[in-house]
Amino acid sequence: MNVTVFGATGVVGQALVPLLAEHELTAVSRTARDEPGARYVVADAASGDGVAAALEGADVVYYLVHSLGARDFEEQDRTAADTVAREAANAGVQQIVYLGGLGADDPDASPHLRSRGETGERLGSAGVPVTTIRAAMIVGKGSAAFETILGLVKRLPVMVTPSWVSTPTQPIALEDAARYLAGVCGNDATYAEGYDAGGPEVMTYRQMIERIAALLGRKPVIVEVPVLTPYLSSLWLNLVTPVSASVARPLVEGLRNPTVAREERIRKLLPFELTPFDEAARRALA
Amino acid sequence: MTGWETSERVLESGGFESRQRVLVSEPAVEASEAGARSLGVTYWQAVDRFTRGCVRASWTGGRGKLKLLGGATLLTFGPPELSFDDALVSCRHAIQGGLLALGAGGAVTLAQRGEGHQQELSVTVEGYLPRLAARAGAPPWTGILYAKGQSPFHAAVSLRYFELLLRGGDS
């Protein structure tokens, strides 16, 4: 099959591309690349430049793009999704595979999570069936959410945290998320379907912090306070972690929403042993 | 969502049993571990939303604490006990103590059960020993905080939980 991956050079894209080696692969990024394993093309989903050319002849399209960090990320995500949906329909694409977010269907979802949900809907708006894999935090090197937690653990012996540390989440290893994405490629039973892709363990962010700290041989003191706004939290994260405030704020706002799988159909469709959190975190830390 | 019912009675043991339920046409959750777990996750989310974050569940080492403004521990719970089959999906938490309990005992169970062509969603608290309720033989007014406060509050949270469960299930 001819497969086009938008966001091929991102954290998830780089893990996915090798798993699609059996296909004719077009890897799309905003800057020029030349690496083995795929034909790299330059396109920008937000502006529309090069999108039609990147989709020419494609059977399956992976959409791993988001505008987190941009001031108007919601609008940019909408525009990019509309562009790819329209051009994919024009190109006769059979399937769009989208990495969405768990918790996006929460009625009180944060703008970031809401945007993830809306992007999935818009990708299907031109008639190409979308397969959505909904994941919580991706545990892997370079994942913005994971790096945020890691930055806190590495730099702070004492953490004053807002109540989001008690929110349950179900983080998934980068490699496992990529396997799920690759596994639905061209499978018409998954067309126009959404799947919750949780990791093997449900934990709170507090537990996640404690477990990452244990892997690093640290034991931070966590003091939970009832009131700390996402704005203040993002400024604080900007100060003490490598993640910029513009990325941290939408992430922090999303942490108040539980991100736990409500169903496990994907595990029956693509059965394999999921990577335990500690193992996934160890790999990300290596 | 139809068939809203709420009831409460005192058992011979002195423990309280409270039950709220609604009937829905389709299952709100899948008959799986994830489905059972989401009953619990959604319930604690409903507590948080209903109280606008003033009362939240906090989990450490598998045990849960229901905290008021991040400070006072109102109730403590054991880890979720999940079970599921085609007829029943449930998430049970043993009540282990806290300011609102006279002691450890009882449990809260969130369940989805097939009932004819419909599904019953329920919240059942059984064997709970509420600190604020009137003791046996004491004048009824001594339990007014429970009867007029905690009990209707709990029923209102249950209704919010059912709504949240169904709205999440719409997706």
mmCIF file of C-alpha atoms in Angstrom, chain A residues 21-263:
data_model
loop_
_atom_site.group_PDB
_atom_site.id
_atom_site.type_symbol
_atom_site.label_atom_id
_atom_site.label_comp_id
_atom_site.label_asym_id
_atom_site.label_seq_id
_atom_site.Cartn_x
_atom_site.Cartn_y
_atom_site.Cartn_z
ATOM 1 C CA ALA A 21 8.576 -0.636 6.175
ATOM 2 C CA GLU A 22 6.538 -3.154 4.153
ATOM 3 C CA HIS A 23 4.641 -0.293 2.515
ATOM 4 C CA GLU A 24 5.594 2.369 -0.011
ATOM 5 C CA LEU A 25 6.138 5.132 2.458
ATOM 6 C CA THR A 26 5.994 8.888 2.050
ATOM 7 C CA ALA A 27 7.153 10.718 5.170
ATOM 8 C CA VAL A 28 5.963 14.292 5.467
ATOM 9 C CA SER A 29 7.653 16.951 7.542
ATOM 10 C CA ARG A 30 7.884 20.721 7.505
ATOM 11 C CA THR A 31 11.631 20.690 6.881
ATOM 12 C CA ALA A 32 13.606 18.758 4.293
ATOM 13 C CA ARG A 33 14.990 15.364 5.296
ATOM 14 C CA ASP A 34 16.748 12.573 3.497
ATOM 15 C CA GLU A 35 16.835 9.333 5.440
ATOM 16 C CA PRO A 36 16.562 5.689 4.400
ATOM 17 C CA GLY A 37 13.279 3.812 4.702
ATOM 18 C CA ALA A 38 10.960 6.421 3.240
ATOM 19 C CA ARG A 39 10.562 9.105 0.623
ATOM 20 C CA TYR A 40 10.703 12.360 2.561
ATOM 21 C CA VAL A 41 8.681 15.290 1.270
ATOM 22 C CA VAL A 42 8.134 18.765 2.624
ATOM 23 C CA ALA A 43 4.574 19.896 3.330
ATOM 24 C CA ASP A 44 2.803 22.014 5.922
ATOM 25 C CA ALA A 45 -0.680 20.912 6.913
ATOM 26 C CA ALA A 46 -1.412 24.257 8.589
ATOM 27 C CA SER A 47 -0.659 26.384 5.506
ATOM 28 C CA GLY A 48 -1.624 23.681 2.998
ATOM 29 C CA ASP A 49 1.686 24.009 1.128
ATOM 30 C CA GLY A 50 2.676 20.721 -0.495
ATOM 31 C CA VAL A 51 -0.194 18.726 1.040
ATOM 32 C CA ALA A 52 -1.815 17.709 -2.259
ATOM 33 C CA ALA A 53 1.496 16.541 -3.675
ATOM 34 C CA ALA A 54 2.293 14.563 -0.535
ATOM 35 C CA LEU A 55 -1.036 12.744 -0.785
ATOM 36 C CA GLU A 56 -0.829 11.838 -4.468
ATOM 37 C CA GLY A 57 -1.424 8.102 -4.847
ATOM 38 C CA ALA A 58 -1.767 7.501 -1.108
ATOM 39 C CA ASP A 59 -4.016 4.695 0.129
ATOM 40 C CA VAL A 60 -3.562 5.325 3.841
ATOM 41 C CA VAL A 61 -2.667 8.572 5.600
ATOM 42 C CA TYR A 62 -1.327 8.879 9.142
ATOM 43 C CA TYR A 63 -2.079 12.162 10.825
ATOM 44 C CA LEU A 64 0.291 12.796 13.736
ATOM 45 C CA VAL A 65 0.253 16.575 13.587
ATOM 46 C CA HIS A 66 -0.609 19.043 16.324
ATOM 47 C CA SER A 67 0.055 22.711 16.877
ATOM 48 C CA LEU A 68 0.715 22.600 20.618
ATOM 49 C CA GLY A 69 2.864 25.564 21.517
ATOM 50 C CA ALA A 70 1.203 27.940 19.070
ATOM 51 C CA ARG A 71 -0.838 30.733 20.631
ATOM 52 C CA ASP A 72 -3.863 29.807 18.507
ATOM 53 C CA PHE A 73 -3.257 26.049 18.480
ATOM 54 C CA GLU A 74 -6.960 25.207 18.336
ATOM 55 C CA GLU A 75 -7.511 27.254 15.177
ATOM 56 C CA GLN A 76 -4.336 25.933 13.585
ATOM 57 C CA ASP A 77 -5.342 22.353 14.361
ATOM 58 C CA ARG A 78 -8.748 22.940 12.791
ATOM 59 C CA THR A 79 -7.269 24.434 9.644
ATOM 60 C CA ALA A 80 -4.660 21.696 9.252
ATOM 61 C CA ALA A 81 -7.216 18.924 9.746
ATOM 62 C CA ASP A 82 -9.626 20.487 7.246
ATOM 63 C CA THR A 83 -6.848 20.784 4.679
ATOM 64 C CA VAL A 84 -5.691 17.195 4.994
ATOM 65 C CA ALA A 85 -9.292 15.879 5.057
ATOM 66 C CA ARG A 86 -10.135 17.720 1.852
ATOM 67 C CA GLU A 87 -6.963 16.808 -0.011
ATOM 68 C CA ALA A 88 -7.161 13.196 1.150
ATOM 69 C CA ALA A 89 -10.662 12.926 -0.276
ATOM 70 C CA ASN A 90 -9.483 14.485 -3.555
ATOM 71 C CA ALA A 91 -6.633 11.974 -3.726
ATOM 72 C CA GLY A 92 -8.932 8.987 -3.180
ATOM 73 C CA VAL A 93 -7.373 7.994 0.137
ATOM 74 C CA GLN A 94 -9.063 4.942 1.711
ATOM 75 C CA GLN A 95 -8.220 5.558 5.367
ATOM 76 C CA ILE A 96 -6.866 8.253 7.658
ATOM 77 C CA VAL A 97 -5.282 6.986 10.877
ATOM 78 C CA TYR A 98 -5.270 9.571 13.642
ATOM 79 C CA LEU A 99 -3.618 9.590 17.056
ATOM 80 C CA GLY A 100 -6.147 11.292 19.306
ATOM 81 C CA GLY A 101 -6.296 11.746 23.041
ATOM 82 C CA LEU A 102 -8.058 9.838 25.789
ATOM 83 C CA GLY A 103 -10.398 12.107 27.683
ATOM 84 C CA ALA A 104 -11.210 14.188 24.612
ATOM 85 C CA ASP A 105 -14.866 13.159 24.874
ATOM 86 C CA ASP A 106 -15.096 14.441 28.445
ATOM 87 C CA PRO A 107 -17.800 17.133 28.484
ATOM 88 C CA ASP A 108 -15.445 19.311 30.533
ATOM 89 C CA ALA A 109 -12.331 18.546 28.513
ATOM 90 C CA SER A 110 -9.539 21.102 28.434
ATOM 91 C CA PRO A 111 -8.993 23.127 25.228
ATOM 92 C CA HIS A 112 -6.083 20.855 24.292
ATOM 93 C CA LEU A 113 -8.042 17.638 24.717
ATOM 94 C CA ARG A 114 -11.105 19.186 23.064
ATOM 95 C CA SER A 115 -8.940 20.158 20.122
ATOM 96 C CA ARG A 116 -7.687 16.570 19.825
ATOM 97 C CA GLY A 117 -11.287 15.374 19.605
ATOM 98 C CA GLU A 118 -12.322 18.055 17.152
ATOM 99 C CA THR A 119 -9.342 17.325 14.921
ATOM 100 C CA GLY A 120 -10.484 13.706 14.607
ATOM 101 C CA GLU A 121 -13.989 14.804 13.640
ATOM 102 C CA ARG A 122 -12.707 17.273 11.045
ATOM 103 C CA LEU A 123 -10.387 14.702 9.498
ATOM 104 C CA GLY A 124 -13.473 12.654 8.680
ATOM 105 C CA SER A 125 -15.517 15.583 7.439
ATOM 106 C CA ALA A 126 -14.691 15.102 3.742
ATOM 107 C CA GLY A 127 -15.757 11.477 3.678
ATOM 108 C CA VAL A 128 -12.516 9.546 4.149
ATOM 109 C CA PRO A 129 -13.012 7.049 7.001
ATOM 110 C CA VAL A 130 -10.882 7.866 10.018
ATOM 111 C CA THR A 131 -9.445 5.318 12.426
ATOM 112 C CA THR A 132 -8.721 7.020 15.729
ATOM 113 C CA ILE A 133 -6.347 5.593 18.286
ATOM 114 C CA ARG A 134 -6.936 7.479 21.545
ATOM 115 C CA ALA A 135 -3.966 7.465 23.883
ATOM 116 C CA ALA A 136 -3.051 9.141 27.165
ATOM 117 C CA MET A 137 0.502 10.217 27.863
ATOM 118 C CA ILE A 138 3.034 8.662 25.498
ATOM 119 C CA VAL A 139 6.008 7.417 27.510
ATOM 120 C CA GLY A 140 9.005 7.983 25.294
ATOM 121 C CA LYS A 141 12.012 10.180 24.842
ATOM 122 C CA GLY A 142 10.927 13.575 23.541
ATOM 123 C CA SER A 143 7.241 13.219 24.420
ATOM 124 C CA ALA A 144 6.260 16.675 25.711
ATOM 125 C CA ALA A 145 4.097 15.357 28.557
ATOM 126 C CA PHE A 146 6.694 12.819 29.670
ATOM 127 C CA GLU A 147 9.513 15.362 29.464
ATOM 128 C CA THR A 148 7.443 17.742 31.605
ATOM 129 C CA ILE A 149 7.069 15.161 34.370
ATOM 130 C CA LEU A 150 10.719 14.187 34.001
ATOM 131 C CA GLY A 151 11.809 17.819 34.279
ATOM 132 C CA LEU A 152 9.909 18.155 37.554
ATOM 133 C CA VAL A 153 11.404 14.980 38.980
ATOM 134 C CA LYS A 154 14.953 15.834 37.988
ATOM 135 C CA ARG A 155 14.964 19.391 39.247
ATOM 136 C CA LEU A 156 12.732 19.551 42.289
ATOM 137 C CA PRO A 157 13.366 17.736 45.574
ATOM 138 C CA VAL A 158 10.164 19.267 46.943
ATOM 139 C CA MET A 159 7.132 19.735 44.741
ATOM 140 C CA VAL A 160 4.128 21.869 45.522
ATOM 141 C CA THR A 161 1.588 20.439 43.123
ATOM 142 C CA PRO A 162 -1.985 21.298 42.285
ATOM 143 C CA SER A 163 -4.748 18.739 42.671
ATOM 144 C CA TRP A 164 -4.179 17.323 39.172
ATOM 145 C CA VAL A 165 -1.588 14.994 40.660
ATOM 146 C CA SER A 166 -4.520 12.879 41.845
ATOM 147 C CA THR A 167 -6.056 12.527 38.387
ATOM 148 C CA PRO A 168 -5.926 8.966 37.045
ATOM 149 C CA THR A 169 -4.188 8.315 33.742
ATOM 150 C CA GLN A 170 -3.105 5.292 31.728
ATOM 151 C CA PRO A 171 0.223 6.087 30.067
ATOM 152 C CA ILE A 172 1.323 3.976 27.131
ATOM 153 C CA ALA A 173 4.817 3.170 25.899
ATOM 154 C CA LEU A 174 5.814 4.925 22.696
ATOM 155 C CA GLU A 175 6.575 1.592 21.033
ATOM 156 C CA ASP A 176 3.144 0.174 21.960
ATOM 157 C CA ALA A 177 1.287 3.231 20.652
ATOM 158 C CA ALA A 178 3.241 2.937 17.398
ATOM 159 C CA ARG A 179 2.346 -0.768 17.139
ATOM 160 C CA TYR A 180 -1.333 0.015 17.504
ATOM 161 C CA LEU A 181 -1.080 2.720 14.858
ATOM 162 C CA ALA A 182 0.755 0.440 12.450
ATOM 163 C CA GLY A 183 -1.590 -2.461 13.183
ATOM 164 C CA VAL A 184 -4.707 -0.754 11.853
ATOM 165 C CA CYS A 185 -3.107 0.257 8.554
ATOM 166 C CA GLY A 186 -5.418 -0.721 5.704
ATOM 167 C CA ASN A 187 -7.637 -2.852 7.969
ATOM 168 C CA ASP A 188 -11.107 -1.997 6.714
ATOM 169 C CA ALA A 189 -12.701 -3.357 9.894
ATOM 170 C CA THR A 190 -11.183 -0.365 11.678
ATOM 171 C CA TYR A 191 -12.472 2.267 9.233
ATOM 172 C CA ALA A 192 -14.538 4.959 10.949
ATOM 173 C CA GLU A 193 -13.805 3.406 14.344
ATOM 174 C CA GLY A 194 -12.168 4.817 17.469
ATOM 175 C CA TYR A 195 -10.158 2.779 19.951
ATOM 176 C CA ASP A 196 -8.971 3.560 23.469
ATOM 177 C CA ALA A 197 -5.312 2.623 23.728
ATOM 178 C CA GLY A 198 -4.293 2.579 27.361
ATOM 179 C CA GLY A 199 -1.116 1.195 28.815
ATOM 180 C CA PRO A 200 -1.135 -1.809 31.159
ATOM 181 C CA GLU A 201 -1.447 0.251 34.358
ATOM 182 C CA VAL A 202 -3.722 2.986 35.640
ATOM 183 C CA MET A 203 -2.006 5.436 37.966
ATOM 184 C CA THR A 204 -2.255 8.995 39.175
ATOM 185 C CA TYR A 205 0.282 11.598 38.109
ATOM 186 C CA ARG A 206 1.550 11.538 41.666
ATOM 187 C CA GLN A 207 2.261 7.818 41.385
ATOM 188 C CA MET A 208 3.890 8.425 38.010
ATOM 189 C CA ILE A 209 6.171 11.084 39.488
ATOM 190 C CA GLU A 210 7.095 8.756 42.355
ATOM 191 C CA ARG A 211 7.879 5.868 40.017
ATOM 192 C CA ILE A 212 10.006 7.930 37.659
ATOM 193 C CA ALA A 213 11.794 9.351 40.690
ATOM 194 C CA ALA A 214 12.472 5.844 41.975
ATOM 195 C CA LEU A 215 14.012 4.917 38.619
ATOM 196 C CA LEU A 216 16.291 7.935 38.980
ATOM 197 C CA GLY A 217 17.120 7.090 42.589
ATOM 198 C CA ARG A 218 15.289 10.121 43.934
ATOM 199 C CA LYS A 219 12.565 10.569 46.496
ATOM 200 C CA PRO A 220 10.843 13.909 46.041
ATOM 201 C CA VAL A 221 8.492 15.284 48.659
ATOM 202 C CA ILE A 222 5.115 16.027 47.075
ATOM 203 C CA VAL A 223 2.863 18.583 48.741
ATOM 204 C CA GLU A 224 -0.573 18.750 47.195
ATOM 205 C CA VAL A 225 -2.382 22.088 47.369
ATOM 206 C CA PRO A 226 -6.020 22.545 46.404
ATOM 207 C CA VAL A 227 -5.609 25.744 44.414
ATOM 208 C CA LEU A 228 -2.946 26.377 41.806
ATOM 209 C CA THR A 229 -4.194 27.664 38.482
ATOM 210 C CA PRO A 230 -3.047 26.169 35.182
ATOM 211 C CA TYR A 231 -1.551 29.562 34.330
ATOM 212 C CA LEU A 232 0.619 29.631 37.448
ATOM 213 C CA SER A 233 1.468 25.971 36.977
ATOM 214 C CA SER A 234 2.603 26.565 33.395
ATOM 215 C CA LEU A 235 4.786 29.511 34.434
ATOM 216 C CA TRP A 236 6.304 27.346 37.117
ATOM 217 C CA LEU A 237 6.885 24.486 34.671
ATOM 218 C CA ASN A 238 8.453 26.925 32.229
ATOM 219 C CA LEU A 239 10.850 27.941 34.966
ATOM 220 C CA VAL A 240 11.874 24.498 36.163
ATOM 221 C CA THR A 241 11.464 22.194 33.155
ATOM 222 C CA PRO A 242 12.667 22.333 29.544
ATOM 223 C CA VAL A 243 9.055 22.656 28.351
ATOM 224 C CA SER A 244 7.947 26.145 27.304
ATOM 225 C CA ALA A 245 4.953 27.775 28.976
ATOM 226 C CA SER A 246 2.994 27.776 25.704
ATOM 227 C CA VAL A 247 3.263 23.983 25.564
ATOM 228 C CA ALA A 248 2.979 23.412 29.299
ATOM 229 C CA ARG A 249 -0.226 25.379 29.818
ATOM 230 C CA PRO A 250 -2.514 23.332 27.524
ATOM 231 C CA LEU A 251 -0.905 20.170 28.864
ATOM 232 C CA VAL A 252 -1.472 21.188 32.473
ATOM 233 C CA GLU A 253 -5.065 22.177 31.758
ATOM 234 C CA GLY A 254 -5.564 18.697 30.338
ATOM 235 C CA LEU A 255 -4.195 17.009 33.431
ATOM 236 C CA ARG A 256 -7.407 17.675 35.326
ATOM 237 C CA ASN A 257 -9.245 15.299 32.980
ATOM 238 C CA PRO A 258 -8.973 11.565 33.675
ATOM 239 C CA THR A 259 -7.319 9.883 30.706
ATOM 240 C CA VAL A 260 -8.242 6.259 31.218
ATOM 241 C CA ALA A 261 -9.410 3.725 28.624
ATOM 242 C CA ARG A 262 -13.154 3.052 28.710
ATOM 243 C CA GLU A 263 -12.921 0.013 26.473
#
